Amino acid sequence: MTMLNKDMTLCISLSARPSNNGTRFHNFLYEELGLNWIYKAFAPTDLAQAIAGVRGLGIRGCAISMPYKEDVIALVDRMDPSATAIDSVNTIVNDDGVLTAYNTDYSAIAQLIERNGLDAAAGVLLRGSGGMAKATAAAFRDAGFTRVTIAARNEANGRGLADLYGFAWTADAAGESADIIVNITPIGMAGGAEEHELSFGEEQIAAASVVFDVVALPAETPLIRAGRDAGKTVITGAEVATLQALEQFVLYTGIRPSAEQVRAAEEFMRTQ
């Protein structure tokens, strides 16, 4: 393993609940490609100070996770169209003190919709209304889905997101069912108060054909386990994490690893 040294390039992630997904994925590829880089995850106590540190310390790249994807917008210098289109940021690139925001979540969700052959005529129930929900809703809209309902208890956020993309809104996810159900909340996330809970009820899972959870840690959330046990097609947050992290890696380094290298990094990431 490369020893720490003064010439190393640093990339980081900021999350309320950091995981080792990005850390293992990026650092594996740095080692594989012989790059004098290192990646570290942080849970900031002050977001503005953390972003000032990215600028002031010359940190090359910064991944942004829940719940900072919208709050960070006011702290950057430029917004790439990928972030501007959905008012949500998951990646910051530092070019000599100029911070440009991107969103690679959108492309990851779009790729998974296409890869899994999801039918645009199907009904979709999206639970959540934050920054990741914006990326997910936009990807479904752009893939031709029209029968989409946003389930969010916060009416202002939920109805606002639904209106933005021409979808329906409901405050109560439990009262709805759909062919494709998607969790975009922290329910089921390791380390949280709801880590052992299902984001959708058993009847909703039974009625669905596709169960999609964007939560990446653990790779097998309660929702994903329930979906597998019910024989449904499942799409995991770990898959989202790999695809979006790959695009971040390219933005930071200017290098696109081979498919074999990405698979090896993904396997290494999942062994944590």
Tab-separated table of C-alpha atoms in Angstrom:
chain	number	residue	atom	x	y	z
A	1	MET	CA	0.000	0.000	0.000
A	2	THR	CA	1.194	3.525	-0.818
A	3	MET	CA	2.571	5.298	2.251
A	4	LEU	CA	1.153	8.675	3.216
A	5	ASN	CA	3.279	11.505	1.884
A	6	LYS	CA	3.132	15.268	1.380
A	7	ASP	CA	2.473	15.011	-2.362
A	8	MET	CA	-0.671	12.900	-2.038
A	9	THR	CA	-3.910	14.145	-3.600
A	10	LEU	CA	-6.834	13.937	-1.183
A	11	CYS	CA	-10.484	13.266	-1.954
A	12	ILE	CA	-13.192	13.020	0.698
A	13	SER	CA	-16.869	12.335	1.293
A	14	LEU	CA	-19.278	14.192	3.578
A	15	SER	CA	-22.230	12.352	5.077
A	16	ALA	CA	-24.259	12.317	8.250
A	17	ARG	CA	-23.652	8.557	8.377
A	18	PRO	CA	-20.392	7.784	6.569
A	19	SER	CA	-19.771	4.311	5.195
A	20	ASN	CA	-16.684	2.666	3.767
A	21	ASN	CA	-18.247	2.174	0.317
A	22	GLY	CA	-16.592	5.140	-1.363
A	23	THR	CA	-13.435	4.818	0.701
A	24	ARG	CA	-12.829	1.237	-0.377
A	25	PHE	CA	-13.916	1.765	-3.995
A	26	HIS	CA	-11.750	4.819	-4.656
A	27	ASN	CA	-8.701	3.695	-2.691
A	28	PHE	CA	-8.734	0.300	-4.425
A	29	LEU	CA	-8.633	2.000	-7.823
A	30	TYR	CA	-5.930	4.454	-6.723
A	31	GLU	CA	-3.760	1.480	-5.749
A	32	GLU	CA	-4.696	-0.474	-8.878
A	33	LEU	CA	-3.767	2.429	-11.151
A	34	GLY	CA	-0.679	3.480	-9.220
A	35	LEU	CA	-2.045	6.900	-8.258
A	36	ASN	CA	-0.582	8.836	-5.336
A	37	TRP	CA	-4.070	9.626	-4.046
A	38	ILE	CA	-6.088	8.834	-0.925
A	39	TYR	CA	-9.801	8.982	-0.066
A	40	LYS	CA	-11.334	9.519	3.383
A	41	ALA	CA	-14.924	9.720	4.665
A	42	PHE	CA	-16.064	12.373	7.159
A	43	ALA	CA	-19.188	13.268	9.147
A	44	PRO	CA	-19.008	17.091	9.291
A	45	THR	CA	-20.188	19.010	12.326
A	46	ASP	CA	-20.367	22.212	10.245
A	47	LEU	CA	-21.020	21.876	6.509
A	48	ALA	CA	-19.889	25.400	5.597
A	49	GLN	CA	-16.593	24.947	7.419
A	50	ALA	CA	-16.088	21.551	5.778
A	51	ILE	CA	-16.551	23.002	2.282
A	52	ALA	CA	-14.251	25.908	3.181
A	53	GLY	CA	-11.707	23.250	4.091
A	54	VAL	CA	-12.097	21.595	0.694
A	55	ARG	CA	-11.280	24.929	-0.927
A	56	GLY	CA	-8.568	26.046	1.472
A	57	LEU	CA	-6.715	22.735	1.727
A	58	GLY	CA	-6.768	21.973	-1.974
A	59	ILE	CA	-8.839	18.813	-1.572
A	60	ARG	CA	-9.426	17.646	-5.137
A	61	GLY	CA	-12.832	16.026	-4.843
A	62	CYS	CA	-15.678	15.806	-2.373
A	63	ALA	CA	-18.630	13.411	-2.479
A	64	ILE	CA	-21.837	14.707	-0.881
A	65	SER	CA	-24.371	12.355	0.709
A	66	MET	CA	-27.588	12.706	2.704
A	67	PRO	CA	-28.619	15.138	4.065
A	68	TYR	CA	-26.342	17.729	2.438
A	69	LYS	CA	-27.151	17.386	-1.281
A	70	GLU	CA	-29.216	20.588	-1.384
A	71	ASP	CA	-27.627	22.591	1.443
A	72	VAL	CA	-24.235	22.527	-0.265
A	73	ILE	CA	-25.505	24.414	-3.337
A	74	ALA	CA	-24.991	27.805	-1.685
A	75	LEU	CA	-21.379	26.927	-0.862
A	76	VAL	CA	-19.995	26.167	-4.346
A	77	ASP	CA	-18.879	28.470	-7.164
A	78	ARG	CA	-20.296	26.724	-10.217
A	79	MET	CA	-23.115	24.290	-10.945
A	80	ASP	CA	-22.693	21.769	-13.749
A	81	PRO	CA	-25.915	21.189	-15.732
A	82	SER	CA	-26.201	17.726	-14.137
A	83	ALA	CA	-26.669	19.428	-10.748
A	84	THR	CA	-28.538	22.522	-11.934
A	85	ALA	CA	-31.237	20.452	-13.632
A	86	ILE	CA	-32.328	18.864	-10.369
A	87	ASP	CA	-31.012	21.351	-7.762
A	88	SER	CA	-29.069	18.586	-6.052
A	89	VAL	CA	-25.344	17.932	-5.639
A	90	ASN	CA	-23.471	14.744	-4.881
A	91	THR	CA	-20.006	15.660	-6.206
A	92	ILE	CA	-17.709	18.665	-5.938
A	93	VAL	CA	-14.529	19.073	-7.980
A	94	ASN	CA	-11.923	21.590	-6.829
A	95	ASP	CA	-9.922	23.259	-9.617
A	96	ASP	CA	-7.385	25.567	-7.945
A	97	GLY	CA	-9.925	26.808	-5.403
A	98	VAL	CA	-12.905	26.959	-7.764
A	99	LEU	CA	-15.577	24.490	-6.651
A	100	THR	CA	-17.841	22.998	-9.323
A	101	ALA	CA	-20.836	20.884	-8.326
A	102	TYR	CA	-22.088	17.841	-10.247
A	103	ASN	CA	-24.663	15.106	-9.760
A	104	THR	CA	-23.702	11.542	-10.704
A	105	ASP	CA	-26.669	10.004	-8.847
A	106	TYR	CA	-28.910	10.818	-11.798
A	107	SER	CA	-26.756	8.945	-14.309
A	108	ALA	CA	-26.481	5.952	-11.972
A	109	ILE	CA	-30.265	5.672	-11.568
A	110	ALA	CA	-30.785	6.148	-15.315
A	111	GLN	CA	-28.326	3.352	-16.099
A	112	LEU	CA	-30.049	0.976	-13.667
A	113	ILE	CA	-33.489	1.709	-15.117
A	114	GLU	CA	-32.169	0.846	-18.576
A	115	ARG	CA	-30.028	-2.102	-17.448
A	116	ASN	CA	-32.977	-3.760	-15.697
A	117	GLY	CA	-35.357	-3.135	-18.588
A	118	LEU	CA	-37.937	-1.371	-16.435
A	119	ASP	CA	-41.199	-0.800	-18.314
A	120	ALA	CA	-42.051	2.895	-18.672
A	121	ALA	CA	-45.753	1.989	-18.631
A	122	ALA	CA	-45.479	0.630	-15.099
A	123	GLY	CA	-46.674	2.469	-12.024
A	124	VAL	CA	-43.938	3.720	-9.697
A	125	LEU	CA	-44.065	4.655	-6.014
A	126	LEU	CA	-41.093	6.732	-4.833
A	127	ARG	CA	-40.817	7.194	-1.062
A	128	GLY	CA	-38.756	10.298	-0.201
A	129	SER	CA	-38.400	13.937	-1.239
A	130	GLY	CA	-34.789	14.993	-0.632
A	131	GLY	CA	-31.863	15.514	-2.972
A	132	MET	CA	-31.537	11.850	-3.926
A	133	ALA	CA	-35.285	11.734	-4.562
A	134	LYS	CA	-34.885	14.574	-7.067
A	135	ALA	CA	-32.226	12.644	-8.968
A	136	THR	CA	-34.342	9.484	-8.921
A	137	ALA	CA	-37.554	11.206	-9.989
A	138	ALA	CA	-35.745	12.994	-12.818
A	139	ALA	CA	-34.249	9.739	-14.068
A	140	PHE	CA	-37.636	8.018	-14.133
A	141	ARG	CA	-39.243	11.025	-15.839
A	142	ASP	CA	-36.522	11.128	-18.500
A	143	ALA	CA	-36.903	7.371	-19.067
A	144	GLY	CA	-40.528	7.981	-20.058
A	145	PHE	CA	-42.342	7.070	-16.837
A	146	THR	CA	-45.528	9.056	-16.226
A	147	ARG	CA	-47.453	6.979	-13.653
A	148	VAL	CA	-45.299	8.007	-10.707
A	149	THR	CA	-46.357	8.914	-7.172
A	150	ILE	CA	-44.096	10.710	-4.702
A	151	ALA	CA	-44.792	9.592	-1.115
A	152	ALA	CA	-43.558	12.133	1.438
A	153	ARG	CA	-44.966	13.264	4.759
A	154	ASN	CA	-43.576	16.768	4.237
A	155	GLU	CA	-46.234	18.214	1.949
A	156	ALA	CA	-44.193	21.202	0.779
A	157	ASN	CA	-41.251	19.048	-0.298
A	158	GLY	CA	-43.293	16.122	-1.565
A	159	ARG	CA	-45.842	18.128	-3.536
A	160	GLY	CA	-43.094	20.423	-4.828
A	161	LEU	CA	-41.114	17.477	-6.176
A	162	ALA	CA	-44.213	15.886	-7.676
A	163	ASP	CA	-45.253	19.129	-9.371
A	164	LEU	CA	-41.747	19.650	-10.725
A	165	TYR	CA	-41.948	16.457	-12.773
A	166	GLY	CA	-45.693	16.231	-13.335
A	167	PHE	CA	-46.185	13.360	-10.878
A	168	ALA	CA	-48.737	12.666	-8.155
A	169	TRP	CA	-48.133	13.172	-4.428
A	170	THR	CA	-49.365	11.403	-1.326
A	171	ALA	CA	-48.500	11.912	2.314
A	172	ASP	CA	-49.057	8.268	3.213
A	173	ALA	CA	-46.894	5.687	1.445
A	174	ALA	CA	-48.727	2.871	3.213
A	175	GLY	CA	-51.904	3.684	1.339
A	176	GLU	CA	-50.366	3.144	-2.092
A	177	SER	CA	-49.104	0.240	-4.184
A	178	ALA	CA	-47.221	0.100	-7.471
A	179	ASP	CA	-45.405	-2.255	-9.810
A	180	ILE	CA	-42.090	-0.547	-8.979
A	181	ILE	CA	-41.429	0.599	-5.415
A	182	VAL	CA	-38.395	2.739	-4.615
A	183	ASN	CA	-37.097	3.718	-1.181
A	184	ILE	CA	-35.204	7.025	-1.101
A	185	THR	CA	-35.309	7.560	2.664
A	186	PRO	CA	-32.858	6.568	5.434
A	187	ILE	CA	-35.184	3.749	6.523
A	188	GLY	CA	-33.133	0.555	6.601
A	189	MET	CA	-29.794	2.376	6.702
A	190	ALA	CA	-27.173	0.855	9.007
A	191	GLY	CA	-26.558	2.870	12.146
A	192	GLY	CA	-29.881	4.693	12.070
A	193	ALA	CA	-32.852	4.436	14.398
A	194	GLU	CA	-34.824	2.688	11.627
A	195	GLU	CA	-32.115	0.335	10.385
A	196	HIS	CA	-34.213	-2.797	10.992
A	197	GLU	CA	-37.450	-1.416	9.566
A	198	LEU	CA	-39.096	-1.917	6.179
A	199	SER	CA	-39.683	1.219	4.134
A	200	PHE	CA	-42.678	-0.473	2.461
A	201	GLY	CA	-45.196	-2.901	3.901
A	202	GLU	CA	-45.296	-6.610	3.095
A	203	GLU	CA	-48.465	-6.168	1.017
A	204	GLN	CA	-46.798	-3.444	-1.055
A	205	ILE	CA	-43.787	-5.699	-1.644
A	206	ALA	CA	-46.076	-8.564	-2.646
A	207	ALA	CA	-47.904	-6.341	-5.137
A	208	ALA	CA	-44.700	-5.053	-6.750
A	209	SER	CA	-42.569	-6.725	-9.387
A	210	VAL	CA	-39.496	-4.523	-8.794
A	211	VAL	CA	-38.100	-3.515	-5.400
A	212	PHE	CA	-35.495	-0.741	-5.498
A	213	ASP	CA	-33.674	0.630	-2.448
A	214	VAL	CA	-31.123	3.436	-2.875
A	215	VAL	CA	-29.720	2.842	0.629
A	216	ALA	CA	-26.203	1.502	0.074
A	217	LEU	CA	-25.332	0.370	3.597
A	218	PRO	CA	-25.947	-2.400	4.242
A	219	ALA	CA	-25.961	-3.849	0.730
A	220	GLU	CA	-28.849	-6.093	1.831
A	221	THR	CA	-31.296	-3.734	3.516
A	222	PRO	CA	-34.461	-5.099	5.125
A	223	LEU	CA	-36.362	-4.019	1.994
A	224	ILE	CA	-33.948	-5.768	-0.376
A	225	ARG	CA	-34.004	-8.965	1.710
A	226	ALA	CA	-37.793	-8.915	1.740
A	227	GLY	CA	-37.879	-8.335	-2.012
A	228	ARG	CA	-35.510	-11.236	-2.681
A	229	ASP	CA	-37.474	-13.527	-0.367
A	230	ALA	CA	-40.642	-12.616	-2.271
A	231	GLY	CA	-39.006	-13.448	-5.607
A	232	LYS	CA	-39.026	-9.877	-6.886
A	233	THR	CA	-36.483	-8.181	-9.139
A	234	VAL	CA	-34.313	-6.151	-6.764
A	235	ILE	CA	-32.082	-3.145	-7.454
A	236	THR	CA	-29.754	-2.259	-4.611
A	237	GLY	CA	-28.190	0.887	-3.289
A	238	ALA	CA	-24.819	-0.836	-3.622
A	239	GLU	CA	-25.347	-0.862	-7.394
A	240	VAL	CA	-26.174	2.846	-7.310
A	241	ALA	CA	-23.094	3.499	-5.184
A	242	THR	CA	-20.786	1.742	-7.649
A	243	LEU	CA	-22.092	3.546	-10.723
A	244	GLN	CA	-22.122	7.011	-9.195
A	245	ALA	CA	-18.701	6.479	-7.571
A	246	LEU	CA	-17.213	5.486	-10.908
A	247	GLU	CA	-18.337	8.747	-12.493
A	248	GLN	CA	-16.949	10.650	-9.491
A	249	PHE	CA	-13.622	8.861	-9.924
A	250	VAL	CA	-13.490	9.965	-13.560
A	251	LEU	CA	-14.335	13.570	-12.647
A	252	TYR	CA	-11.624	13.664	-9.985
A	253	THR	CA	-8.811	11.896	-11.834
A	254	GLY	CA	-9.602	12.228	-15.538
A	255	ILE	CA	-9.081	8.453	-15.821
A	256	ARG	CA	-11.758	5.884	-16.670
A	257	PRO	CA	-10.840	2.445	-15.276
A	258	SER	CA	-11.465	-0.684	-17.306
A	259	ALA	CA	-14.606	-2.737	-16.736
A	260	GLU	CA	-12.466	-5.410	-15.080
A	261	GLN	CA	-10.944	-2.891	-12.687
A	262	VAL	CA	-14.385	-1.527	-11.784
A	263	ARG	CA	-15.695	-5.030	-11.069
A	264	ALA	CA	-12.700	-5.741	-8.848
A	265	ALA	CA	-13.205	-2.442	-6.987
A	266	GLU	CA	-16.896	-3.219	-6.518
A	267	GLU	CA	-16.118	-6.678	-5.115
A	268	PHE	CA	-13.557	-5.157	-2.754
A	269	MET	CA	-16.088	-2.507	-1.668
A	270	ARG	CA	-18.693	-5.131	-0.847
A	271	THR	CA	-16.358	-7.201	1.349
A	272	GLN	CA	-16.315	-4.541	4.080
